[in-house]
Amino acid sequence: MAKKGRVFSGARPTGRLHLGNYLGAVKNYVALQDDYDCVYCIVDLHALTTVEDTENLKQNSFEMALDFLAAGIRPEETIVFVQSHVPQVTELHMILSMVTPLGKLTDLPTFKEKVRQQPENINYGLVGYPVLMTADIVLYKSNFVPVGIDQAPHLEFAREIVRSFNHRYGTKVLIEPQIKTTEVPKVLGIDGKEKMSKSLNNHIEMAATPAETKARVMEMVTDPARIKRTDPGNPDVCNVFTMHKVFSSGSEVEMVNVECRRAGIGCVECKALLAKNLNSDLEPFRARREELALRPDTVRDVLEDGAKRARTIAEQTMQEVRKAVGLP
Ligand code: SF4
């Protein structure tokens, strides 16, 4: 069946996936393969802007690729690769930086946020991050980038850079990527407050054992107003209930919704049910992951083949870009 265009997405190599990564991005990556020609990149160069200790970068990239494959990314169709294995991206980054106003980059809320988070490490790479991101997308002539609505301004900026390049050099070589808005569920961590994230240690790892998973679920913060077992709860403010909606059956969700409000079910019982459903949902992923982990060369081959296919497209684009710019 003919595909509807090319989708590109990049993921920072943070190591093993957690539920937030999976529900917020990777599940969608898998689904998009049915209709689009997909290019998924593990963005190790981007990681250098915030990671100073690079000792785990290689292993984290490998683990991420392993998780992608276990989750259902099909490397025979989809290109999966590591960003730094395609050096053309740094060349395009440099060329695009010439058509990107510095003031706009330093005004971006994401840059200001990073300055606040790591005042001791405000590096040049942080300023140019959106330019490298644009280079990633356009190097592969991508038509769509799947982003949550909160990410849309970043892509709009990438589109501006593309327009600026095409206008400056009187060309149509670069394609303006379209936003493919996706319904990204907001996955909170086990603290029930912040977005799930490894750095906040409020995550549940996809590849954790069933016992580890259950222990993390039992730690989850529930409705803060429900102090005693006999207090009625409010599932609408409880992250456990939000997760039930993803991992439990319709009748179980309804049961929790009703029984929680009249203190018919306690939080311990409610969490145990969630842990059971979560573990059974993750079972096939874990089995595939374990099987693949025994064949690390297969994963490395996938990355090598992905990089080769990505470089072919990238070099084609760069030949057109160099010509448009007038480089001798
Ligand atoms: S019973 Fe379940 S939904 Fe209700 S507050 Fe407790 S954990 Fe949350």
mmCIF file of C-alpha atoms and ligand atoms in Angstrom:
data_model
loop_
_atom_site.group_PDB
_atom_site.id
_atom_site.type_symbol
_atom_site.label_atom_id
_atom_site.label_comp_id
_atom_site.label_asym_id
_atom_site.label_seq_id
_atom_site.Cartn_x
_atom_site.Cartn_y
_atom_site.Cartn_z
ATOM 1 C CA MET A 1 0.000 0.000 0.000
ATOM 2 C CA ALA A 2 1.332 3.456 -0.886
ATOM 3 C CA LYS A 3 2.368 5.455 2.149
ATOM 4 C CA LYS A 4 1.054 8.958 2.830
ATOM 5 C CA GLY A 5 4.452 10.628 3.219
ATOM 6 C CA ARG A 6 7.482 10.594 5.471
ATOM 7 C CA VAL A 7 7.351 11.030 9.229
ATOM 8 C CA PHE A 8 10.414 11.977 11.273
ATOM 9 C CA SER A 9 10.863 11.919 15.006
ATOM 10 C CA GLY A 10 13.870 12.121 17.288
ATOM 11 C CA ALA A 11 14.209 10.741 20.806
ATOM 12 C CA ARG A 12 16.954 11.551 23.294
ATOM 13 C CA PRO A 13 18.914 8.495 24.393
ATOM 14 C CA THR A 14 17.878 8.395 28.000
ATOM 15 C CA GLY A 15 18.290 4.623 28.217
ATOM 16 C CA ARG A 16 15.452 2.247 28.893
ATOM 17 C CA LEU A 17 11.964 3.479 28.079
ATOM 18 C CA HIS A 18 9.508 4.233 30.821
ATOM 19 C CA LEU A 19 5.743 4.299 30.582
ATOM 20 C CA GLY A 20 5.726 8.040 29.930
ATOM 21 C CA ASN A 21 8.002 7.639 26.884
ATOM 22 C CA TYR A 22 5.955 4.731 25.635
ATOM 23 C CA LEU A 23 2.471 6.218 25.987
ATOM 24 C CA GLY A 24 3.624 9.711 25.030
ATOM 25 C CA ALA A 25 5.605 8.790 21.915
ATOM 26 C CA VAL A 26 6.686 5.260 21.094
ATOM 27 C CA LYS A 27 3.198 3.733 20.963
ATOM 28 C CA ASN A 28 2.389 6.336 18.334
ATOM 29 C CA TYR A 29 5.666 5.631 16.479
ATOM 30 C CA VAL A 30 4.557 2.027 16.112
ATOM 31 C CA ALA A 31 1.079 2.946 14.858
ATOM 32 C CA LEU A 32 2.396 5.486 12.307
ATOM 33 C CA GLN A 33 4.327 2.778 10.491
ATOM 34 C CA ASP A 34 1.104 1.454 8.957
ATOM 35 C CA ASP A 35 0.465 4.629 6.967
ATOM 36 C CA TYR A 36 3.784 6.466 6.748
ATOM 37 C CA ASP A 37 7.336 5.955 5.713
ATOM 38 C CA CYS A 38 8.984 6.492 9.119
ATOM 39 C CA VAL A 39 12.423 7.712 10.159
ATOM 40 C CA TYR A 40 13.194 7.453 13.880
ATOM 41 C CA CYS A 41 16.399 8.919 15.168
ATOM 42 C CA ILE A 42 18.140 8.489 18.510
ATOM 43 C CA VAL A 43 19.467 12.007 18.972
ATOM 44 C CA ASP A 44 22.773 11.552 20.769
ATOM 45 C CA LEU A 45 24.192 14.903 19.598
ATOM 46 C CA HIS A 46 21.250 16.721 21.163
ATOM 47 C CA ALA A 47 21.948 14.888 24.391
ATOM 48 C CA LEU A 48 25.418 16.492 24.563
ATOM 49 C CA THR A 49 23.823 19.872 25.300
ATOM 50 C CA THR A 50 22.718 18.696 28.721
ATOM 51 C CA VAL A 51 24.715 15.528 29.418
ATOM 52 C CA GLU A 52 28.256 16.147 30.554
ATOM 53 C CA ASP A 53 29.117 12.611 31.539
ATOM 54 C CA THR A 54 28.923 10.706 28.249
ATOM 55 C CA GLU A 55 30.040 7.364 29.633
ATOM 56 C CA ASN A 56 26.564 5.839 29.278
ATOM 57 C CA LEU A 57 25.605 7.451 25.979
ATOM 58 C CA LYS A 58 26.470 4.428 23.846
ATOM 59 C CA GLN A 59 24.725 1.945 26.110
ATOM 60 C CA ASN A 60 21.688 4.218 26.496
ATOM 61 C CA SER A 61 21.359 4.513 22.703
ATOM 62 C CA PHE A 62 21.543 0.738 22.407
ATOM 63 C CA GLU A 63 18.921 0.230 25.128
ATOM 64 C CA MET A 64 16.623 2.672 23.427
ATOM 65 C CA ALA A 65 16.942 0.870 20.098
ATOM 66 C CA LEU A 66 16.255 -2.413 21.862
ATOM 67 C CA ASP A 67 13.099 -0.962 23.403
ATOM 68 C CA PHE A 68 11.964 0.471 20.054
ATOM 69 C CA LEU A 69 12.253 -2.935 18.423
ATOM 70 C CA ALA A 70 10.585 -4.738 21.332
ATOM 71 C CA ALA A 71 7.740 -2.197 21.206
ATOM 72 C CA GLY A 72 7.039 -3.027 17.560
ATOM 73 C CA ILE A 73 9.160 -0.767 15.365
ATOM 74 C CA ARG A 74 9.726 -2.728 12.142
ATOM 75 C CA PRO A 75 13.276 -2.042 10.894
ATOM 76 C CA GLU A 76 12.676 -3.693 7.536
ATOM 77 C CA GLU A 77 10.400 -0.728 6.686
ATOM 78 C CA THR A 78 11.302 1.956 9.182
ATOM 79 C CA ILE A 79 14.697 3.634 9.403
ATOM 80 C CA VAL A 80 16.026 3.528 12.972
ATOM 81 C CA PHE A 81 19.443 5.077 13.527
ATOM 82 C CA VAL A 82 21.699 7.149 15.752
ATOM 83 C CA GLN A 83 21.974 10.845 14.870
ATOM 84 C CA SER A 84 25.781 11.082 15.005
ATOM 85 C CA HIS A 85 26.097 8.246 12.480
ATOM 86 C CA VAL A 86 24.905 10.659 9.792
ATOM 87 C CA PRO A 87 27.475 13.502 9.803
ATOM 88 C CA GLN A 88 25.561 15.414 7.105
ATOM 89 C CA VAL A 89 23.243 16.657 9.849
ATOM 90 C CA THR A 90 25.986 18.791 11.372
ATOM 91 C CA GLU A 91 26.781 20.315 7.988
ATOM 92 C CA LEU A 92 23.132 21.210 7.421
ATOM 93 C CA HIS A 93 22.936 22.572 10.971
ATOM 94 C CA MET A 94 25.813 24.928 10.169
ATOM 95 C CA ILE A 95 24.228 26.112 6.916
ATOM 96 C CA LEU A 96 20.805 26.636 8.517
ATOM 97 C CA SER A 97 22.376 28.588 11.370
ATOM 98 C CA MET A 98 23.237 31.315 8.818
ATOM 99 C CA VAL A 99 19.547 31.994 8.155
ATOM 100 C CA THR A 100 18.407 31.832 11.792
ATOM 101 C CA PRO A 101 18.262 35.092 13.777
ATOM 102 C CA LEU A 102 20.157 34.768 17.057
ATOM 103 C CA GLY A 103 17.667 36.965 18.924
ATOM 104 C CA LYS A 104 14.857 34.558 18.147
ATOM 105 C CA LEU A 105 16.838 31.611 19.459
ATOM 106 C CA THR A 106 17.706 33.279 22.742
ATOM 107 C CA ASP A 107 14.082 34.413 23.145
ATOM 108 C CA LEU A 108 12.644 30.915 22.957
ATOM 109 C CA PRO A 109 10.987 29.792 26.205
ATOM 110 C CA THR A 110 12.773 26.410 25.974
ATOM 111 C CA PHE A 111 16.185 28.130 25.902
ATOM 112 C CA LYS A 112 15.268 30.353 28.853
ATOM 113 C CA GLU A 113 14.085 27.291 30.743
ATOM 114 C CA LYS A 114 17.408 25.534 30.144
ATOM 115 C CA VAL A 115 19.316 28.618 31.300
ATOM 116 C CA ARG A 116 17.305 28.470 34.502
ATOM 117 C CA GLN A 117 17.868 24.717 34.915
ATOM 118 C CA GLN A 118 21.609 24.650 34.243
ATOM 119 C CA PRO A 119 23.042 28.162 34.764
ATOM 120 C CA GLU A 120 26.540 26.721 35.076
ATOM 121 C CA ASN A 121 26.399 25.147 31.609
ATOM 122 C CA ILE A 122 24.854 27.585 29.120
ATOM 123 C CA ASN A 123 26.639 26.270 26.062
ATOM 124 C CA TYR A 124 26.423 27.307 22.421
ATOM 125 C CA GLY A 125 24.756 23.973 21.578
ATOM 126 C CA LEU A 126 21.781 24.894 23.755
ATOM 127 C CA VAL A 127 21.201 28.066 21.741
ATOM 128 C CA GLY A 128 21.435 26.211 18.445
ATOM 129 C CA TYR A 129 19.330 23.252 19.572
ATOM 130 C CA PRO A 130 16.269 24.221 17.472
ATOM 131 C CA VAL A 131 18.496 24.649 14.406
ATOM 132 C CA LEU A 132 19.926 21.154 14.805
ATOM 133 C CA MET A 133 16.383 19.884 15.304
ATOM 134 C CA THR A 134 15.347 21.539 12.048
ATOM 135 C CA ALA A 135 18.338 19.999 10.273
ATOM 136 C CA ASP A 136 17.294 16.571 11.573
ATOM 137 C CA ILE A 137 13.823 16.938 10.140
ATOM 138 C CA VAL A 138 14.560 18.485 6.771
ATOM 139 C CA LEU A 139 17.629 16.404 5.983
ATOM 140 C CA TYR A 140 15.321 13.431 5.416
ATOM 141 C CA LYS A 141 12.760 15.477 3.424
ATOM 142 C CA SER A 142 10.224 14.703 6.105
ATOM 143 C CA ASN A 143 6.618 15.714 5.490
ATOM 144 C CA PHE A 144 5.338 15.289 9.021
ATOM 145 C CA VAL A 145 6.582 15.454 12.573
ATOM 146 C CA PRO A 146 4.363 13.937 15.259
ATOM 147 C CA VAL A 147 4.211 16.338 18.184
ATOM 148 C CA GLY A 148 1.950 17.028 21.109
ATOM 149 C CA ILE A 149 0.147 20.355 21.007
ATOM 150 C CA ASP A 150 2.647 21.830 23.521
ATOM 151 C CA GLN A 151 5.484 21.103 21.103
ATOM 152 C CA ALA A 152 3.802 22.791 18.134
ATOM 153 C CA PRO A 153 5.673 26.158 18.529
ATOM 154 C CA HIS A 154 9.018 24.337 18.090
ATOM 155 C CA LEU A 155 7.921 22.939 14.806
ATOM 156 C CA GLU A 156 6.555 26.295 13.721
ATOM 157 C CA PHE A 157 10.047 27.704 14.313
ATOM 158 C CA ALA A 158 11.559 24.919 12.200
ATOM 159 C CA ARG A 159 9.156 25.858 9.413
ATOM 160 C CA GLU A 160 10.293 29.489 9.667
ATOM 161 C CA ILE A 161 13.930 28.426 9.274
ATOM 162 C CA VAL A 162 13.038 26.398 6.187
ATOM 163 C CA ARG A 163 11.149 29.334 4.639
ATOM 164 C CA SER A 164 14.029 31.616 5.429
ATOM 165 C CA PHE A 165 16.520 29.241 3.753
ATOM 166 C CA ASN A 166 14.382 28.714 0.657
ATOM 167 C CA HIS A 167 13.781 32.467 0.359
ATOM 168 C CA ARG A 168 17.454 33.438 0.892
ATOM 169 C CA TYR A 169 18.702 31.019 -1.758
ATOM 170 C CA GLY A 170 15.699 31.211 -4.108
ATOM 171 C CA THR A 171 15.040 27.497 -3.953
ATOM 172 C CA LYS A 172 12.450 24.933 -2.938
ATOM 173 C CA VAL A 173 14.982 22.329 -1.948
ATOM 174 C CA LEU A 174 13.888 22.090 1.672
ATOM 175 C CA ILE A 175 10.429 20.874 2.552
ATOM 176 C CA GLU A 176 8.396 22.686 5.221
ATOM 177 C CA PRO A 177 7.400 19.929 7.624
ATOM 178 C CA GLN A 178 3.799 19.750 8.727
ATOM 179 C CA ILE A 179 2.738 19.269 12.302
ATOM 180 C CA LYS A 180 1.111 15.921 12.871
ATOM 181 C CA THR A 181 -0.714 16.668 16.059
ATOM 182 C CA THR A 182 -1.145 13.631 18.202
ATOM 183 C CA GLU A 183 -3.291 13.025 21.231
ATOM 184 C CA VAL A 184 -0.523 12.591 23.744
ATOM 185 C CA PRO A 185 -1.871 11.511 27.101
ATOM 186 C CA LYS A 186 -0.307 13.423 29.954
ATOM 187 C CA VAL A 187 1.467 10.699 31.886
ATOM 188 C CA LEU A 188 2.282 11.787 35.402
ATOM 189 C CA GLY A 189 4.905 10.079 37.511
ATOM 190 C CA ILE A 190 4.225 8.003 40.595
ATOM 191 C CA ASP A 191 4.351 11.241 42.620
ATOM 192 C CA GLY A 192 1.086 12.198 40.880
ATOM 193 C CA LYS A 193 2.406 15.736 40.312
ATOM 194 C CA GLU A 194 5.155 15.961 37.713
ATOM 195 C CA LYS A 195 5.374 14.508 34.228
ATOM 196 C CA MET A 196 6.914 11.024 34.371
ATOM 197 C CA SER A 197 10.663 11.350 34.023
ATOM 198 C CA LYS A 198 13.745 9.354 34.811
ATOM 199 C CA SER A 199 15.566 12.393 36.199
ATOM 200 C CA LEU A 200 12.800 12.906 38.763
ATOM 201 C CA ASN A 201 12.849 9.198 39.622
ATOM 202 C CA ASN A 202 9.069 9.074 39.420
ATOM 203 C CA HIS A 203 9.005 6.653 36.493
ATOM 204 C CA ILE A 204 7.965 3.070 35.879
ATOM 205 C CA GLU A 205 10.359 1.308 33.531
ATOM 206 C CA MET A 206 8.800 -0.760 30.750
ATOM 207 C CA ALA A 207 11.400 -3.505 31.131
ATOM 208 C CA ALA A 208 11.204 -3.725 34.932
ATOM 209 C CA THR A 209 10.280 -7.089 36.432
ATOM 210 C CA PRO A 210 6.641 -7.677 37.463
ATOM 211 C CA ALA A 211 7.664 -7.431 41.130
ATOM 212 C CA GLU A 212 9.517 -4.132 40.579
ATOM 213 C CA THR A 213 6.550 -2.785 38.642
ATOM 214 C CA LYS A 214 4.143 -3.721 41.384
ATOM 215 C CA ALA A 215 6.366 -2.095 44.002
ATOM 216 C CA ARG A 216 6.427 1.166 41.994
ATOM 217 C CA VAL A 217 2.646 1.114 41.516
ATOM 218 C CA MET A 218 2.120 0.554 45.237
ATOM 219 C CA GLU A 219 4.194 3.713 45.846
ATOM 220 C CA MET A 220 1.894 5.837 43.666
ATOM 221 C CA VAL A 221 0.371 8.921 45.254
ATOM 222 C CA THR A 222 -3.453 8.807 45.173
ATOM 223 C CA ASP A 223 -6.220 11.298 45.941
ATOM 224 C CA PRO A 224 -4.508 13.376 48.682
ATOM 225 C CA ALA A 225 -7.849 14.063 50.402
ATOM 226 C CA ARG A 226 -8.422 10.348 50.978
ATOM 227 C CA ILE A 227 -6.651 9.784 54.263
ATOM 228 C CA LYS A 228 -8.463 6.764 55.757
ATOM 229 C CA ARG A 229 -9.754 3.641 54.048
ATOM 230 C CA THR A 230 -13.293 4.704 54.966
ATOM 231 C CA ASP A 231 -12.956 8.143 53.289
ATOM 232 C CA PRO A 232 -14.653 8.296 49.892
ATOM 233 C CA GLY A 233 -12.106 9.153 47.168
ATOM 234 C CA ASN A 234 -12.171 11.171 43.965
ATOM 235 C CA PRO A 235 -10.769 9.178 41.037
ATOM 236 C CA ASP A 236 -10.794 12.304 38.850
ATOM 237 C CA VAL A 237 -7.793 13.674 40.757
ATOM 238 C CA CYS A 238 -6.002 10.340 41.098
ATOM 239 C CA ASN A 239 -3.211 9.251 38.771
ATOM 240 C CA VAL A 240 -3.903 5.589 39.565
ATOM 241 C CA PHE A 241 -7.313 6.008 37.991
ATOM 242 C CA THR A 242 -5.798 7.735 34.949
ATOM 243 C CA MET A 243 -3.591 4.676 34.452
ATOM 244 C CA HIS A 244 -6.526 2.320 34.936
ATOM 245 C CA LYS A 245 -8.142 4.050 31.962
ATOM 246 C CA VAL A 246 -5.152 3.006 29.843
ATOM 247 C CA PHE A 247 -4.446 -0.486 31.154
ATOM 248 C CA SER A 248 -7.661 -1.883 32.651
ATOM 249 C CA SER A 249 -10.843 -3.169 31.049
ATOM 250 C CA GLY A 250 -13.910 -0.935 30.670
ATOM 251 C CA SER A 251 -15.758 -2.790 33.426
ATOM 252 C CA GLU A 252 -12.806 -2.467 35.834
ATOM 253 C CA VAL A 253 -12.525 1.269 35.127
ATOM 254 C CA GLU A 254 -16.227 1.660 35.805
ATOM 255 C CA MET A 255 -15.966 -0.383 39.004
ATOM 256 C CA VAL A 256 -13.102 1.807 40.304
ATOM 257 C CA ASN A 257 -14.953 4.954 39.288
ATOM 258 C CA VAL A 258 -18.017 3.931 41.304
ATOM 259 C CA GLU A 259 -16.443 2.121 44.244
ATOM 260 C CA CYS A 260 -13.741 4.698 44.941
ATOM 261 C CA ARG A 261 -16.360 7.427 45.373
ATOM 262 C CA ARG A 262 -18.226 5.416 48.006
ATOM 263 C CA ALA A 263 -15.138 3.929 49.708
ATOM 264 C CA GLY A 264 -16.120 0.505 48.393
ATOM 265 C CA ILE A 265 -12.539 -0.156 47.273
ATOM 266 C CA GLY A 266 -9.349 0.770 49.108
ATOM 267 C CA CYS A 267 -6.301 2.301 47.433
ATOM 268 C CA VAL A 268 -4.152 -0.767 48.139
ATOM 269 C CA GLU A 269 -6.606 -3.045 46.354
ATOM 270 C CA CYS A 270 -7.057 -0.536 43.541
ATOM 271 C CA LYS A 271 -3.296 -0.280 42.962
ATOM 272 C CA ALA A 272 -2.843 -4.062 43.099
ATOM 273 C CA LEU A 273 -5.411 -4.395 40.319
ATOM 274 C CA LEU A 274 -3.596 -1.776 38.253
ATOM 275 C CA ALA A 275 -0.243 -3.525 38.789
ATOM 276 C CA LYS A 276 -1.722 -6.834 37.640
ATOM 277 C CA ASN A 277 -3.179 -5.297 34.474
ATOM 278 C CA LEU A 278 -0.048 -3.300 33.757
ATOM 279 C CA ASN A 279 2.150 -6.373 34.080
ATOM 280 C CA SER A 280 -0.063 -8.419 31.816
ATOM 281 C CA ASP A 281 -0.112 -5.604 29.215
ATOM 282 C CA LEU A 282 3.685 -5.335 29.278
ATOM 283 C CA GLU A 283 4.237 -9.100 29.151
ATOM 284 C CA PRO A 284 4.637 -9.402 25.334
ATOM 285 C CA PHE A 285 6.974 -6.389 25.230
ATOM 286 C CA ARG A 286 9.160 -7.852 27.963
ATOM 287 C CA ALA A 287 9.306 -11.273 26.313
ATOM 288 C CA ARG A 288 10.385 -9.719 22.981
ATOM 289 C CA ARG A 289 12.924 -7.532 24.739
ATOM 290 C CA GLU A 290 14.489 -10.428 26.594
ATOM 291 C CA GLU A 291 14.716 -12.435 23.412
ATOM 292 C CA LEU A 292 16.339 -9.532 21.529
ATOM 293 C CA ALA A 293 18.744 -8.781 24.357
ATOM 294 C CA LEU A 294 20.252 -12.214 23.773
ATOM 295 C CA ARG A 295 21.078 -11.097 20.227
ATOM 296 C CA PRO A 296 22.781 -7.700 20.666
ATOM 297 C CA ASP A 297 24.371 -7.983 17.224
ATOM 298 C CA THR A 298 20.915 -7.926 15.654
ATOM 299 C CA VAL A 299 20.198 -4.591 17.330
ATOM 300 C CA ARG A 300 23.570 -3.181 16.270
ATOM 301 C CA ASP A 301 22.939 -4.399 12.693
ATOM 302 C CA VAL A 302 19.585 -2.612 12.677
ATOM 303 C CA LEU A 303 21.282 0.645 13.715
ATOM 304 C CA GLU A 304 24.045 0.214 11.172
ATOM 305 C CA ASP A 305 21.627 -0.541 8.353
ATOM 306 C CA GLY A 306 19.381 2.355 9.458
ATOM 307 C CA ALA A 307 22.332 4.771 9.400
ATOM 308 C CA LYS A 308 23.316 3.579 5.929
ATOM 309 C CA ARG A 309 19.818 4.171 4.562
ATOM 310 C CA ALA A 310 19.621 7.519 6.362
ATOM 311 C CA ARG A 311 23.010 8.634 4.945
ATOM 312 C CA THR A 312 21.848 7.882 1.406
ATOM 313 C CA ILE A 313 18.859 10.228 1.764
ATOM 314 C CA ALA A 314 20.955 12.780 3.673
ATOM 315 C CA GLU A 315 23.692 12.959 1.045
ATOM 316 C CA GLN A 316 21.137 13.426 -1.714
ATOM 317 C CA THR A 317 19.603 16.346 0.195
ATOM 318 C CA MET A 318 23.014 17.863 0.948
ATOM 319 C CA GLN A 319 24.028 17.789 -2.707
ATOM 320 C CA GLU A 320 20.911 19.830 -3.486
ATOM 321 C CA VAL A 321 21.518 22.145 -0.521
ATOM 322 C CA ARG A 322 25.181 22.809 -1.395
ATOM 323 C CA LYS A 323 24.182 23.580 -4.973
ATOM 324 C CA ALA A 324 21.366 25.911 -3.864
ATOM 325 C CA VAL A 325 23.698 27.775 -1.499
ATOM 326 C CA GLY A 326 26.353 28.058 -4.194
ATOM 327 C CA LEU A 327 29.131 26.302 -2.337
ATOM 328 C CA PRO A 328 32.019 25.640 -4.702
HETATM 329 S S1 SF4 B 1 -9.335 3.912 45.169
HETATM 330 FE FE1 SF4 B 1 -8.071 3.989 43.365
HETATM 331 S S2 SF4 B 1 -8.840 5.702 42.187
HETATM 332 FE FE2 SF4 B 1 -9.616 5.918 44.289
HETATM 333 S S3 SF4 B 1 -8.142 7.272 45.297
HETATM 334 FE FE3 SF4 B 1 -7.556 5.133 45.719
HETATM 335 S S4 SF4 B 1 -6.089 4.633 44.130
HETATM 336 FE FE4 SF4 B 1 -7.171 6.450 43.474
#
